[in-house]
């Protein structure tokens, strides 16, 4: 589930002026607690080394954490909770302790280092926020049962008669949420607040409004527990992002303290040179062509960019190398474009990742090729349960095959 991603930065390796290279790790994965990636180290001899990651951390105004293992074991206590702070640029981040003192690791040739996504520092905060939202939702439901959702301003509610500890409950929530924001500011280490902190503070403000006049709560449940901008919803929206620990990795350097590392981020002149070159190449380089050439199969895929790039790579490595048939795989964001392309006589040879109703709908109108006429048809469908093919069949003709 942890896959490579794409960066077009001039100093990311491998770099290409025209191609999209799968050259980094962690653009859309490697951020869930417990995710781990291992590498075999390449060192000339056993000894103490620094470990530096050329990485990018784009979760704004936050710090994410990793735990390092060597041959499956944490070498020492400081190897837990290694911090990587937010920065829009690529950085050379040397693994260090909380005082920012670089850590030395004893490594031998062939050792395996593992970096695991670590959200354990946020677990207590997560539990506190989750329990608070449950309590808020429960109170909101109890109030709705009492008032039967009647918000008539002519009714004077004495909420303390029904909920004697209501003021204490609201004060406790406010104090608990303020403690959570204080802890998060320490864990993130930024003067400017992250989105998670801003949303929690917005929730605190709503609860303080309710605390100002508890008898108005039946008419202000949208501040507490109902609606997209309620305190419950604001906090709930940040529960999953709170545990996400994104980090994009380009390279790992294992080096001595006196070794100078390559520059991490391209300067303005390097970016300008590559941008200009790519602009002019777009007029002449075939990589930018939207239409497949005469000797290429054209395949349109309605899936993510990473999925499409992987299919292109596998096709080039396996199918084209074996058969000699070139394949151009293109990304489409909406399978309704197939209808427009057919009208303009610019349809692809193959479409993948499309909606399940399309093969039957388009096939009965003569837009699609009858797969049952193909050579080797019986061998191809032998892997399917016949029931899977029924939605793609019309008039004893088969117009598609299931992918999943």
Short mmCIF file of C-alpha atoms in Angstrom, two decimals:
data_model
loop_
_atom_site.label_atom_id
_atom_site.label_comp_id
_atom_site.label_asym_id
_atom_site.label_seq_id
_atom_site.Cartn_x
_atom_site.Cartn_y
_atom_site.Cartn_z
CA UNK A 1 0.00 0.00 0.00
CA UNK A 2 3.04 2.30 0.24
CA UNK A 3 3.81 3.37 -3.33
CA UNK A 4 6.21 5.66 -5.12
CA UNK A 5 5.16 9.10 -6.24
CA UNK A 6 6.23 11.80 -8.67
CA UNK A 7 8.27 14.94 -8.18
CA UNK A 8 9.39 17.18 -11.04
CA UNK A 9 11.83 19.15 -8.92
CA UNK A 10 15.19 19.59 -10.72
CA UNK A 11 17.25 18.10 -7.88
CA UNK A 12 15.11 15.03 -7.23
CA UNK A 13 16.69 11.84 -8.55
CA UNK A 14 16.10 10.27 -10.97
CA UNK A 15 15.20 13.47 -12.84
CA UNK A 16 13.75 13.81 -16.32
CA UNK A 17 13.02 16.94 -18.29
CA UNK A 18 10.12 15.32 -20.16
CA UNK A 19 9.07 12.12 -18.39
CA UNK A 20 7.13 11.67 -15.16
CA UNK A 21 9.42 9.59 -12.97
CA UNK A 22 8.28 7.55 -9.97
CA UNK A 23 11.15 9.01 -8.01
CA UNK A 24 9.93 9.73 -4.47
CA UNK A 25 8.18 7.89 -1.66
CA UNK A 26 5.17 9.12 0.29
CA UNK A 27 3.17 11.54 -1.88
CA UNK A 28 -0.12 9.69 -1.30
CA UNK A 29 0.89 7.04 1.22
CA UNK A 30 3.36 6.33 4.03
CA UNK A 31 1.40 8.51 6.47
CA UNK A 32 -0.75 6.08 8.47
CA UNK A 33 0.47 5.03 11.96
CA UNK A 34 2.26 1.71 11.70
CA UNK A 35 3.28 2.13 8.06
CA UNK A 36 6.96 1.19 7.72
CA UNK A 37 9.55 1.06 4.94
CA UNK A 38 12.89 -0.75 5.12
CA UNK A 39 16.14 -0.20 3.25
CA UNK A 40 19.39 -2.22 3.13
CA UNK A 41 22.28 0.11 3.93
CA UNK A 42 25.31 0.41 1.67
CA UNK A 43 28.32 1.25 3.85
CA UNK A 44 31.97 0.30 3.22
CA UNK A 45 32.64 -0.93 6.77
CA UNK A 46 31.07 -1.18 10.21
CA UNK A 47 31.08 2.01 12.23
CA UNK A 48 29.17 5.00 13.57
CA UNK A 49 27.28 6.99 10.93
CA UNK A 50 24.86 9.88 10.66
CA UNK A 51 21.60 9.25 8.77
CA UNK A 52 20.14 12.14 6.77
CA UNK A 53 16.87 12.11 4.83
CA UNK A 54 16.35 14.36 1.86
CA UNK A 55 12.67 14.89 2.51
CA UNK A 56 9.73 17.24 2.25
CA UNK A 57 7.07 17.70 4.95
CA UNK A 58 4.06 19.60 3.64
CA UNK A 59 1.57 19.34 6.52
CA UNK A 60 1.36 23.04 7.28
CA UNK A 61 2.72 24.31 10.64
CA UNK A 62 3.10 20.79 12.04
CA UNK A 63 5.81 18.31 12.93
CA UNK A 64 5.50 14.63 12.02
CA UNK A 65 7.33 11.75 13.64
CA UNK A 66 9.09 8.52 12.69
CA UNK A 67 10.69 5.70 14.71
CA UNK A 68 13.89 4.09 13.42
CA UNK A 69 14.72 0.40 13.67
CA UNK A 70 18.00 -1.32 12.81
CA UNK A 71 17.55 -4.99 11.90
CA UNK A 72 14.08 -4.90 13.45
CA UNK A 73 15.10 -3.35 16.80
CA UNK A 74 15.06 0.21 18.13
CA UNK A 75 18.79 0.89 18.78
CA UNK A 76 18.25 3.37 21.65
CA UNK A 77 15.53 5.51 23.22
CA UNK A 78 16.33 8.62 21.16
CA UNK A 79 15.52 6.71 17.96
CA UNK A 80 11.84 6.95 18.92
CA UNK A 81 9.78 9.99 17.91
CA UNK A 82 12.24 11.43 15.37
CA UNK A 83 10.84 14.82 14.34
CA UNK A 84 10.39 16.25 10.82
CA UNK A 85 9.10 19.82 10.69
CA UNK A 86 7.00 21.52 8.04
CA UNK A 87 8.80 23.25 5.20
CA UNK A 88 7.62 23.88 1.64
CA UNK A 89 11.13 23.19 0.31
CA UNK A 90 13.16 19.99 0.21
CA UNK A 91 15.40 19.65 3.27
CA UNK A 92 18.36 17.54 4.31
CA UNK A 93 17.05 16.36 7.68
CA UNK A 94 19.71 14.67 9.81
CA UNK A 95 18.15 12.37 12.40
CA UNK A 96 18.54 14.10 15.75
CA UNK A 97 17.26 14.02 19.33
CA UNK A 98 14.78 16.50 20.79
CA UNK A 99 17.63 18.96 21.49
CA UNK A 100 18.51 18.84 17.77
CA UNK A 101 21.81 17.05 18.43
CA UNK A 102 22.62 14.67 15.52
CA UNK A 103 22.39 10.98 16.42
CA UNK A 104 25.12 8.48 15.50
CA UNK A 105 24.07 4.96 14.50
CA UNK A 106 26.30 1.87 14.47
CA UNK A 107 25.83 0.25 11.07
CA UNK A 108 27.44 -2.70 9.32
CA UNK A 109 27.31 -3.63 5.61
CA UNK A 110 23.96 -5.27 4.82
CA UNK A 111 22.13 -3.92 7.89
CA UNK A 112 18.44 -3.09 7.37
CA UNK A 113 17.08 0.23 8.61
CA UNK A 114 13.33 0.75 8.97
CA UNK A 115 11.41 4.00 9.36
CA UNK A 116 7.96 3.55 10.88
CA UNK A 117 5.21 6.17 10.95
CA UNK A 118 4.88 7.15 14.61
CA UNK A 119 1.72 8.81 15.95
CA UNK A 120 2.01 7.55 19.54
CA UNK A 121 2.64 11.09 20.86
CA UNK A 122 -0.81 12.05 19.56
CA UNK A 123 -2.72 9.02 20.92
CA UNK A 124 -3.74 10.66 24.23
CA UNK A 125 -4.86 13.81 22.41
CA UNK A 126 -6.85 11.70 19.95
CA UNK A 127 -8.61 9.79 22.74
CA UNK A 128 -9.42 13.01 24.61
CA UNK A 129 -10.92 14.62 21.49
CA UNK A 130 -12.89 11.48 20.59
CA UNK A 131 -14.37 11.15 24.10
CA UNK A 132 -15.26 14.85 24.14
CA UNK A 133 -17.15 14.59 20.84
CA UNK A 134 -19.03 11.56 22.16
CA UNK A 135 -20.05 13.46 25.29
CA UNK A 136 -21.14 16.48 23.23
CA UNK A 137 -23.21 14.35 20.88
CA UNK A 138 -24.80 12.55 23.84
CA UNK A 139 -25.73 15.84 25.53
CA UNK A 140 -27.14 17.20 22.27
CA UNK A 141 -29.29 14.09 21.90
CA UNK A 142 -30.52 14.32 25.51
CA UNK A 143 -31.50 17.97 25.00
CA UNK A 144 -33.33 17.10 21.79
CA UNK A 145 -35.27 14.37 23.64
CA UNK A 146 -36.23 16.90 26.30
CA UNK A 147 -37.27 19.71 23.96
CA UNK A 148 -38.49 17.47 21.11
CA UNK A 149 -36.55 19.84 18.88
CA UNK A 150 -38.89 22.71 19.71
CA UNK A 151 -36.98 25.96 19.23
CA UNK A 152 -39.91 28.31 19.92
CA UNK A 153 -38.54 31.50 21.48
CA UNK A 154 -41.69 31.80 23.60
CA UNK A 155 -40.58 28.87 25.74
CA UNK A 156 -38.28 29.62 28.68
CA UNK A 157 -36.13 26.57 29.43
CA UNK A 158 -34.54 26.10 32.85
CA UNK A 159 -31.71 23.81 31.71
CA UNK A 160 -30.10 23.50 35.14
CA UNK A 161 -33.33 21.98 36.46
CA UNK A 162 -32.93 19.13 33.99
CA UNK A 163 -29.10 19.05 33.78
CA UNK A 164 -27.79 20.24 37.21
CA UNK A 165 -24.12 19.75 36.22
CA UNK A 166 -24.43 21.46 32.84
CA UNK A 167 -22.15 24.39 33.75
CA UNK A 168 -19.52 21.99 35.10
CA UNK A 169 -19.73 19.88 31.94
CA UNK A 170 -19.21 22.87 29.66
CA UNK A 171 -16.33 24.18 31.78
CA UNK A 172 -14.68 20.75 31.70
CA UNK A 173 -14.90 20.62 27.89
CA UNK A 174 -13.42 24.09 27.58
CA UNK A 175 -10.53 23.24 29.94
CA UNK A 176 -9.87 19.87 28.26
CA UNK A 177 -9.83 21.37 24.77
CA UNK A 178 -7.53 24.20 25.88
CA UNK A 179 -5.15 21.57 27.30
CA UNK A 180 -5.28 19.72 23.97
CA UNK A 181 -4.32 22.84 22.01
CA UNK A 182 -1.43 23.51 24.42
CA UNK A 183 -0.13 19.96 23.93
CA UNK A 184 -0.47 20.20 20.15
CA UNK A 185 1.48 23.47 20.06
CA UNK A 186 4.33 21.74 21.89
CA UNK A 187 4.23 18.69 19.57
CA UNK A 188 4.05 20.81 16.42
CA UNK A 189 6.59 23.40 17.56
CA UNK A 190 5.35 26.32 15.45
CA UNK A 191 4.34 29.83 16.47
CA UNK A 192 1.58 29.84 13.86
CA UNK A 193 -1.26 27.42 14.55
CA UNK A 194 -1.99 24.39 12.38
CA UNK A 195 -5.47 23.82 10.96
CA UNK A 196 -6.20 21.23 13.66
CA UNK A 197 -5.57 23.79 16.43
CA UNK A 198 -7.61 26.47 14.66
CA UNK A 199 -10.62 24.16 14.36
CA UNK A 200 -10.41 23.11 18.01
CA UNK A 201 -10.23 26.77 19.06
CA UNK A 202 -13.30 27.49 16.93
CA UNK A 203 -15.08 24.68 18.78
CA UNK A 204 -14.01 26.16 22.14
CA UNK A 205 -15.46 29.53 21.10
CA UNK A 206 -18.83 27.91 20.33
CA UNK A 207 -18.89 26.12 23.69
CA UNK A 208 -18.03 29.38 25.48
CA UNK A 209 -21.00 31.02 23.73
CA UNK A 210 -23.28 28.27 25.06
CA UNK A 211 -21.73 28.63 28.53
CA UNK A 212 -22.70 32.32 28.51
CA UNK A 213 -26.42 31.44 28.60
CA UNK A 214 -27.15 27.75 29.12
CA UNK A 215 -30.91 28.26 28.87
CA UNK A 216 -30.49 29.18 25.22
CA UNK A 217 -28.80 25.85 24.36
CA UNK A 218 -32.03 24.23 22.99
CA UNK A 219 -32.14 26.98 20.37
CA UNK A 220 -28.38 26.84 19.71
CA UNK A 221 -27.74 23.15 19.15
CA UNK A 222 -26.14 24.04 15.81
CA UNK A 223 -23.27 25.43 17.87
CA UNK A 224 -22.91 22.19 19.83
CA UNK A 225 -23.74 19.04 17.92
CA UNK A 226 -25.84 19.52 14.79
CA UNK A 227 -24.75 20.88 11.44
CA UNK A 228 -21.50 21.05 9.53
CA UNK A 229 -20.08 23.94 11.60
CA UNK A 230 -20.94 22.61 15.07
CA UNK A 231 -18.28 22.03 17.71
CA UNK A 232 -18.68 18.26 17.34
CA UNK A 233 -18.16 18.42 13.58
CA UNK A 234 -15.18 20.78 13.80
CA UNK A 235 -13.38 18.42 16.18
CA UNK A 236 -14.44 15.23 14.37
CA UNK A 237 -13.07 16.56 11.09
CA UNK A 238 -9.62 16.75 12.65
CA UNK A 239 -9.48 13.29 14.26
CA UNK A 240 -8.10 11.44 11.22
CA UNK A 241 -5.76 14.26 10.09
CA UNK A 242 -4.40 14.41 13.64
CA UNK A 243 -2.91 10.91 13.28
CA UNK A 244 -1.73 11.35 9.68
CA UNK A 245 2.06 11.81 9.53
CA UNK A 246 2.97 12.58 5.90
CA UNK A 247 6.59 12.70 4.75
CA UNK A 248 7.93 12.63 1.17
CA UNK A 249 11.37 11.00 0.89
CA UNK A 250 13.74 11.36 -2.08
CA UNK A 251 17.05 10.07 -0.73
CA UNK A 252 18.76 8.69 2.37
CA UNK A 253 22.38 9.63 3.04
CA UNK A 254 24.48 7.53 5.43
CA UNK A 255 27.59 9.58 6.08
CA UNK A 256 30.23 10.83 8.47
CA UNK A 257 30.00 14.14 10.30
CA UNK A 258 32.57 15.87 8.06
CA UNK A 259 30.94 14.87 4.77
CA UNK A 260 29.22 17.59 2.76
CA UNK A 261 25.82 16.61 1.39
CA UNK A 262 24.34 17.60 -1.98
CA UNK A 263 22.04 20.62 -2.00
CA UNK A 264 18.47 19.60 -1.18
CA UNK A 265 16.38 22.27 -2.89
CA UNK A 266 16.84 23.82 -6.34
CA UNK A 267 17.53 27.53 -6.49
CA UNK A 268 15.49 30.01 -8.51
CA UNK A 269 17.82 29.84 -11.54
CA UNK A 270 17.64 26.03 -11.73
CA UNK A 271 13.85 26.11 -11.52
CA UNK A 272 13.69 28.85 -14.16
CA UNK A 273 15.99 26.97 -16.54
CA UNK A 274 13.96 23.74 -16.25
CA UNK A 275 10.66 25.61 -16.60
CA UNK A 276 11.77 27.35 -19.80
CA UNK A 277 13.19 24.12 -21.25
CA UNK A 278 9.97 22.24 -20.55
CA UNK A 279 7.94 25.01 -22.17
CA UNK A 280 9.84 24.77 -25.46
CA UNK A 281 9.99 20.96 -25.35
CA UNK A 282 6.20 20.88 -25.13
CA UNK A 283 6.12 22.02 -28.79
CA UNK A 284 8.48 19.37 -30.15
CA UNK A 285 8.79 16.43 -27.75
CA UNK A 286 6.49 13.50 -28.46
CA UNK A 287 6.05 12.88 -24.74
CA UNK A 288 3.64 15.84 -24.67
CA UNK A 289 1.52 14.51 -27.55
CA UNK A 290 -2.05 13.79 -26.50
CA UNK A 291 -2.77 11.47 -29.43
CA UNK A 292 -1.14 8.08 -29.86
CA UNK A 293 0.94 7.51 -32.98
CA UNK A 294 -0.12 5.12 -35.76
CA UNK A 295 1.77 2.13 -34.33
CA UNK A 296 0.62 2.62 -30.72
CA UNK A 297 -2.34 1.22 -28.85
CA UNK A 298 -4.18 4.03 -27.12
CA UNK A 299 -5.55 3.27 -23.65
CA UNK A 300 -7.56 5.70 -21.52
CA UNK A 301 -7.71 5.06 -17.76
CA UNK A 302 -10.12 6.75 -15.34
CA UNK A 303 -8.05 6.31 -12.18
CA UNK A 304 -5.43 8.18 -10.16
CA UNK A 305 -2.22 9.54 -11.69
CA UNK A 306 -0.09 7.09 -9.69
CA UNK A 307 -2.22 4.16 -10.90
CA UNK A 308 -1.87 5.26 -14.52
CA UNK A 309 1.88 5.76 -14.21
CA UNK A 310 2.30 2.29 -12.72
CA UNK A 311 0.26 0.70 -15.53
CA UNK A 312 2.41 2.49 -18.12
CA UNK A 313 5.60 1.25 -16.45
CA UNK A 314 4.40 -2.34 -16.16
CA UNK A 315 3.15 -2.27 -19.76
CA UNK A 316 6.49 -0.96 -21.06
CA UNK A 317 8.49 -3.46 -18.99
CA UNK A 318 6.38 -6.55 -19.69
CA UNK A 319 3.90 -6.24 -22.57
CA UNK A 320 5.86 -4.02 -24.99
CA UNK A 321 9.14 -5.81 -24.35
CA UNK A 322 7.48 -9.20 -25.06
CA UNK A 323 5.26 -8.30 -28.01
CA UNK A 324 6.92 -5.24 -29.52
CA UNK A 325 3.55 -3.41 -29.44
CA UNK A 326 3.80 0.14 -28.14
CA UNK A 327 1.08 1.34 -25.75
CA UNK A 328 0.24 4.93 -24.80
CA UNK A 329 -1.76 5.12 -21.55
CA UNK A 330 -3.51 8.41 -20.84
CA UNK A 331 -5.35 9.70 -17.78
CA UNK A 332 -8.98 10.82 -18.06
CA UNK A 333 -10.83 12.41 -15.18
CA UNK A 334 -14.36 11.65 -16.39
CA UNK A 335 -15.52 8.62 -18.39
CA UNK A 336 -18.26 10.70 -20.04
CA UNK A 337 -15.48 11.99 -22.31
CA UNK A 338 -15.66 8.65 -24.13
CA UNK A 339 -18.98 9.69 -25.65
CA UNK A 340 -17.60 13.03 -26.81
CA UNK A 341 -14.44 11.41 -28.18
CA UNK A 342 -16.52 8.90 -30.13
CA UNK A 343 -18.59 11.71 -31.64
CA UNK A 344 -15.36 13.39 -32.80
CA UNK A 345 -13.90 10.08 -34.03
CA UNK A 346 -11.02 10.39 -31.54
CA UNK A 347 -11.90 7.44 -29.31
CA UNK A 348 -9.17 5.25 -27.75
CA UNK A 349 -8.60 1.58 -28.50
CA UNK A 350 -9.20 0.56 -24.88
CA UNK A 351 -10.85 2.26 -21.89
CA UNK A 352 -10.27 1.14 -18.28
CA UNK A 353 -11.64 2.15 -14.89
CA UNK A 354 -14.99 3.19 -16.36
CA UNK A 355 -18.46 3.00 -14.81
CA UNK A 356 -20.08 -0.44 -14.82
CA UNK A 357 -23.08 0.65 -16.91
CA UNK A 358 -21.06 1.95 -19.86
CA UNK A 359 -20.19 -1.33 -21.67
CA UNK A 360 -23.83 -2.37 -22.06
CA UNK A 361 -25.13 1.16 -22.73
CA UNK A 362 -22.52 2.04 -25.36
CA UNK A 363 -22.33 -1.47 -26.79
CA UNK A 364 -26.02 -1.64 -27.75
CA UNK A 365 -25.50 1.62 -29.68
CA UNK A 366 -22.69 0.19 -31.78
CA UNK A 367 -19.84 2.15 -30.16
CA UNK A 368 -17.88 -0.82 -28.81
CA UNK A 369 -16.05 -3.83 -30.22
CA UNK A 370 -17.49 -7.29 -29.54
CA UNK A 371 -14.76 -8.96 -27.49
CA UNK A 372 -16.20 -12.43 -28.18
CA UNK A 373 -14.88 -12.14 -31.76
CA UNK A 374 -11.27 -11.87 -30.56
CA UNK A 375 -8.69 -14.64 -30.91
CA UNK A 376 -8.17 -16.45 -27.60
CA UNK A 377 -11.48 -15.20 -26.23
CA UNK A 378 -12.35 -18.47 -24.44
CA UNK A 379 -8.98 -18.51 -22.65
CA UNK A 380 -9.40 -14.93 -21.42
CA UNK A 381 -12.89 -15.38 -19.94
CA UNK A 382 -12.01 -18.71 -18.30
CA UNK A 383 -10.78 -16.82 -15.20
CA UNK A 384 -14.17 -15.13 -14.66
CA UNK A 385 -17.36 -16.35 -13.08
CA UNK A 386 -19.95 -16.21 -15.90
CA UNK A 387 -22.24 -14.13 -13.67
CA UNK A 388 -19.65 -11.31 -13.75
CA UNK A 389 -20.04 -10.92 -17.51
CA UNK A 390 -23.84 -10.60 -17.63
CA UNK A 391 -23.96 -6.79 -17.08
CA UNK A 392 -21.56 -6.33 -20.02
CA UNK A 393 -23.45 -8.56 -22.44
CA UNK A 394 -26.06 -7.49 -24.99
CA UNK A 395 -27.58 -9.54 -27.83
CA UNK A 396 -25.02 -12.33 -27.28
CA UNK A 397 -22.15 -9.87 -27.64
CA UNK A 398 -19.63 -9.05 -24.90
CA UNK A 399 -18.49 -5.42 -24.66
CA UNK A 400 -16.28 -5.38 -21.57
CA UNK A 401 -14.46 -7.31 -18.86
CA UNK A 402 -14.46 -6.66 -15.10
CA UNK A 403 -11.23 -5.27 -13.64
CA UNK A 404 -12.00 -5.84 -9.96
#
